[in-house]
Coordinates of C-alpha atoms and ligand atoms in Angstrom, one line a residue:
M1 CA -13.0 12.1 47.4
E2 CA -9.8 14.1 48.1
T3 CA -7.3 14.5 45.3
I4 CA -4.6 12.9 47.5
T5 CA -6.8 9.8 48.1
M6 CA -7.6 9.6 44.4
E7 CA -3.9 9.6 43.5
S8 CA -3.2 6.8 45.9
V9 CA -6.1 4.7 44.6
V10 CA -4.8 5.2 41.1
Q11 CA -1.3 4.2 42.3
D12 CA -2.7 1.1 44.0
L13 CA -4.6 -0.1 40.9
F14 CA -1.6 0.5 38.7
E15 CA 0.7 -1.4 41.0
A16 CA -1.7 -4.3 41.6
E17 CA -1.7 -4.9 37.8
K18 CA 2.0 -4.5 37.5
D19 CA 2.8 -6.7 40.5
V20 CA 0.1 -9.2 39.7
K21 CA -1.5 -8.9 43.2
T22 CA -5.1 -8.2 44.4
L23 CA -6.6 -5.3 46.3
P24 CA -9.5 -5.2 48.8
Q25 CA -12.6 -3.5 47.3
F26 CA -12.7 0.3 47.5
A27 CA -16.4 0.8 47.9
N28 CA -16.4 -0.1 51.6
E29 CA -13.3 1.9 52.3
Y30 CA -14.4 5.0 50.4
P31 CA -18.2 5.3 50.6
G32 CA -18.0 8.6 48.9
M33 CA -16.8 7.0 45.6
D34 CA -19.7 7.8 43.3
E35 CA -19.9 6.9 39.6
N36 CA -18.3 10.2 38.5
T37 CA -15.4 9.8 40.9
A38 CA -14.9 6.2 39.7
Y39 CA -14.7 7.4 36.1
D40 CA -12.3 10.2 37.3
I41 CA -10.0 7.5 38.8
Q42 CA -10.3 5.4 35.6
E43 CA -9.3 8.4 33.5
K44 CA -6.2 9.1 35.7
L45 CA -5.2 5.4 35.7
V46 CA -5.4 5.3 31.9
Q47 CA -3.3 8.4 31.6
K48 CA -0.7 6.9 34.0
K49 CA -0.6 3.7 32.0
C50 CA -0.1 5.6 28.7
E51 CA 2.8 7.5 30.3
E52 CA 4.5 4.7 32.1
E53 CA 4.0 2.0 29.6
N54 CA 4.7 4.3 26.6
T55 CA 1.4 3.4 24.9
T56 CA -1.7 5.2 23.5
V57 CA -5.4 4.7 23.5
S58 CA -6.8 2.4 20.8
G59 CA -10.4 2.4 21.7
W60 CA -13.1 1.5 24.3
K61 CA -14.8 -1.5 25.8
L62 CA -18.2 -1.9 27.2
G63 CA -18.8 -4.1 30.3
L64 CA -21.8 -5.8 31.8
T65 CA -24.0 -5.3 28.7
S66 CA -25.5 -8.8 28.9
K67 CA -27.8 -10.4 31.5
A68 CA -25.3 -13.3 31.7
K69 CA -22.6 -10.9 32.8
Q70 CA -24.7 -8.7 35.0
Q71 CA -26.0 -11.8 36.9
M72 CA -22.5 -13.3 37.1
M73 CA -21.2 -10.1 38.7
G74 CA -24.3 -9.0 40.7
V75 CA -24.4 -5.7 38.9
H76 CA -27.4 -4.3 36.9
E77 CA -26.1 -1.7 34.6
P78 CA -23.3 -1.4 32.0
S79 CA -20.0 0.3 32.3
Y80 CA -17.2 1.3 30.0
G81 CA -13.4 1.3 30.0
V82 CA -10.5 2.3 27.7
L83 CA -8.4 0.0 25.5
L84 CA -4.7 0.7 25.0
K85 CA -2.5 -0.4 22.1
N86 CA -0.4 -2.5 24.4
M87 CA -3.5 -4.6 25.4
S88 CA -3.8 -6.1 21.9
L89 CA -2.8 -9.8 21.5
N90 CA -2.6 -11.8 18.3
E91 CA -5.4 -14.2 17.3
G92 CA -4.5 -17.8 16.9
E93 CA -1.5 -17.7 19.2
S94 CA -0.7 -19.1 22.6
H95 CA -0.3 -16.4 25.3
S96 CA 1.5 -16.5 28.7
L97 CA -0.6 -16.3 31.8
T98 CA 2.3 -14.6 33.7
P99 CA 0.8 -11.1 33.5
F100 CA -2.6 -12.0 34.9
I101 CA -4.0 -12.3 38.4
H102 CA -7.1 -14.5 37.7
A103 CA -7.9 -13.9 34.1
K104 CA -11.2 -14.8 32.4
L105 CA -12.0 -15.0 28.7
E106 CA -15.2 -13.8 27.0
P107 CA -16.4 -13.6 23.3
E108 CA -17.4 -10.1 22.1
L109 CA -18.1 -8.3 18.9
A110 CA -15.7 -5.5 18.0
F111 CA -16.7 -2.5 16.0
V112 CA -14.0 -0.5 14.2
F113 CA -14.9 3.0 13.2
K114 CA -14.4 4.9 10.0
K115 CA -15.7 8.2 11.3
D116 CA -15.7 10.1 14.6
V117 CA -19.0 9.7 16.5
Q118 CA -19.5 12.9 18.4
G119 CA -22.7 14.1 20.2
S120 CA -25.1 13.4 23.0
F121 CA -28.0 11.8 21.2
I122 CA -26.3 9.2 19.2
T123 CA -28.6 6.4 17.8
P124 CA -27.7 2.8 16.9
A125 CA -28.3 3.8 13.3
Q126 CA -25.5 6.4 13.6
I127 CA -23.2 3.8 15.1
M128 CA -23.9 1.5 12.1
D129 CA -23.2 4.3 9.7
A130 CA -19.9 5.2 11.4
T131 CA -18.7 1.6 11.6
D132 CA -16.1 0.5 9.1
Y133 CA -16.5 -3.2 10.0
V134 CA -17.3 -5.6 12.8
V135 CA -15.1 -8.5 13.7
P136 CA -15.3 -11.4 16.3
A137 CA -13.2 -10.7 19.3
F138 CA -12.1 -12.2 22.7
E139 CA -11.6 -10.0 25.7
V140 CA -9.3 -11.2 28.5
I141 CA -10.6 -9.5 31.7
D142 CA -8.7 -9.5 34.9
S143 CA -10.0 -7.8 38.0
R144 CA -7.5 -6.2 40.4
F145 CA -9.9 -6.9 43.3
E146 CA -9.7 -9.9 45.5
A147 CA -11.7 -13.0 44.4
F148 CA -12.9 -11.0 41.3
K149 CA -15.6 -9.4 43.5
F150 CA -16.5 -5.7 43.3
T151 CA -19.2 -3.1 43.1
L152 CA -20.0 -1.3 39.8
H153 CA -17.9 1.7 41.0
D154 CA -15.0 -0.5 42.0
A155 CA -14.9 -2.1 38.6
I156 CA -15.3 1.3 36.8
A157 CA -12.3 2.7 38.7
D158 CA -10.4 -0.5 37.7
N159 CA -11.0 0.4 34.0
S160 CA -13.8 -2.2 33.8
S161 CA -11.5 -5.1 34.5
S162 CA -9.8 -4.6 31.1
S163 CA -6.6 -6.5 30.5
R164 CA -6.2 -7.7 26.9
Y165 CA -8.2 -8.0 23.7
I166 CA -7.8 -10.2 20.6
L167 CA -9.4 -9.3 17.3
G168 CA -10.3 -12.0 14.7
N169 CA -9.5 -11.6 11.0
Q170 CA -12.9 -11.8 9.3
F171 CA -14.1 -8.2 8.8
I172 CA -17.7 -7.5 7.7
S173 CA -19.9 -4.5 7.3
P174 CA -22.4 -4.5 10.2
E175 CA -25.2 -4.1 7.6
K176 CA -24.3 -7.5 6.2
I177 CA -25.1 -9.5 9.3
D178 CA -28.1 -9.7 11.6
L179 CA -26.9 -7.9 14.8
Q180 CA -29.5 -9.6 16.9
L181 CA -29.7 -13.2 15.5
T182 CA -26.1 -13.9 14.7
G183 CA -25.3 -17.0 16.8
I184 CA -22.2 -17.7 18.8
V185 CA -20.7 -21.0 20.1
F186 CA -18.0 -20.6 22.7
R187 CA -15.8 -23.6 23.3
K188 CA -13.1 -24.4 25.9
N189 CA -10.8 -27.4 25.1
G190 CA -13.4 -28.6 22.5
E191 CA -16.4 -28.5 24.9
V192 CA -19.2 -26.1 24.4
V193 CA -19.2 -23.7 27.4
A194 CA -21.8 -21.3 26.2
T195 CA -24.0 -20.5 23.2
S196 CA -25.8 -17.2 22.6
T197 CA -26.8 -14.7 19.9
L198 CA -25.8 -11.0 19.6
A199 CA -29.2 -10.0 21.0
A200 CA -27.8 -11.0 24.4
V201 CA -25.9 -7.6 24.3
M202 CA -28.7 -5.1 25.1
G203 CA -30.9 -6.5 22.4
N204 CA -28.4 -5.4 19.7
P205 CA -24.7 -4.6 20.2
A206 CA -25.2 -1.3 18.2
V207 CA -27.5 -0.2 21.0
A208 CA -24.8 -0.9 23.5
I209 CA -22.2 1.1 21.5
A210 CA -24.7 4.0 21.2
W211 CA -25.3 3.9 25.0
M212 CA -21.6 4.3 25.5
A213 CA -21.2 7.1 22.9
N214 CA -23.8 9.0 24.8
K215 CA -22.3 8.2 28.2
I216 CA -18.8 9.3 27.3
A217 CA -20.2 12.5 25.8
K218 CA -21.1 13.5 29.3
R219 CA -17.4 13.5 30.0
N220 CA -16.6 15.4 26.8
Q221 CA -15.2 12.2 25.2
F222 CA -16.1 10.6 21.8
I223 CA -15.4 7.6 19.6
R224 CA -12.7 8.5 17.1
K225 CA -12.1 7.3 13.5
G226 CA -9.9 4.2 13.6
Q227 CA -10.8 3.2 17.2
V228 CA -12.1 -0.2 18.2
V229 CA -15.0 -0.7 20.6
L230 CA -15.8 -4.0 22.2
S231 CA -19.5 -4.6 22.6
G232 CA -19.3 -6.3 26.0
A233 CA -19.4 -10.1 26.5
I234 CA -22.0 -12.1 24.6
T235 CA -21.9 -15.0 27.0
Q236 CA -20.6 -15.4 30.6
A237 CA -16.8 -15.1 31.1
V238 CA -14.8 -18.3 31.6
H239 CA -11.8 -18.7 33.9
I240 CA -8.6 -19.4 32.1
S241 CA -6.3 -22.2 33.3
P242 CA -2.8 -23.0 31.9
G243 CA -3.1 -25.1 28.8
D244 CA -6.7 -24.0 27.9
H245 CA -7.6 -23.5 24.3
F246 CA -10.7 -21.5 23.4
T247 CA -12.6 -21.0 20.2
A248 CA -15.6 -18.8 19.4
T249 CA -17.6 -19.5 16.2
F250 CA -19.8 -16.6 15.0
D251 CA -22.5 -17.4 12.4
G252 CA -21.3 -15.9 9.1
L253 CA -18.1 -14.4 10.7
G254 CA -15.9 -17.5 11.1
M255 CA -14.0 -18.6 14.2
I256 CA -11.4 -17.1 16.4
N257 CA -9.1 -19.1 18.6
T258 CA -6.5 -18.6 21.3
S259 CA -4.7 -20.6 24.0
F260 CA -2.9 -19.9 27.2
R261 CA 0.2 -21.3 28.9
L262 CA 2.3 -21.0 32.1
G263 CA 5.6 -19.3 31.9
E264 CA 6.9 -16.8 29.3
Ligands
OOG301 C1 -16.4 -6.1 34.4 C2 -16.1 -6.0 33.0 C3 -17.1 -6.8 32.2 C4 -18.0 -7.5 29.9 O1 -17.7 -7.7 28.7 O2 -19.1 -7.7 30.4 C5 -16.8 -6.9 30.7 C6 -16.2 -7.5 34.9 O3 -17.1 -8.3 34.9 O4 -15.1 -7.8 35.4 O5 -15.8 -6.7 30.2
MG302 MG1 -15.7 -7.7 28.2

């Protein structure tokens, strides 16, 4: 893809988010957009957001790490995106839906790192060793593409549909919980919308994080001390309507909750 085209794609994605409007999918328009180009676009988009929104990188997110999400989106492999400080929302509060196009919510497990994780053959055990604590999280995703429909490469360019993230307040060492069997109950307005266990995320969320560490190493990137990494959704994502209240209860890790409203 030519540099000039890439710049305009970055601009389109940036403006779509800012102006709360959708774009047609790129993949059909730019058949040459391979995975590497899609991550190039993501990198430029993140850089632009840091500059124009006066923010900095706070971590990473995995996408499409569970069968529920892959089937929902018709995609068969994971992706990653970058989290910024200004994407963080407080747990337990009500948030305005004004900045979102067609937001969805999904429960995830967040890993917060106490060491850098650098290298190309990172194992899940190294991820566990470098993790300070894990904490229940919600991710608000919002695709900049029409009808929330995209190819894997479209979504990668769009920073893996990232929008906001919410961390809970019960921190625990990953050694202290079972990273496969920990159960999750996801409720919307009091009704159970999904149940799962952490094994839904590639068998074990530490496997997903290790996958990402090795994937970003190919682009000379690494997880840094202090960064947060979202595992990828543990259940399917649920559309957010005004007035909705969500909770996710994690076995041994407590509950997180949040709600959404119209207006400011
Ligand atoms: C892509 C991002 C998916 C997850 O946790 O699976 C994601 C999408 O489905 O929009 O964040
Ligand atoms: Mg997610």
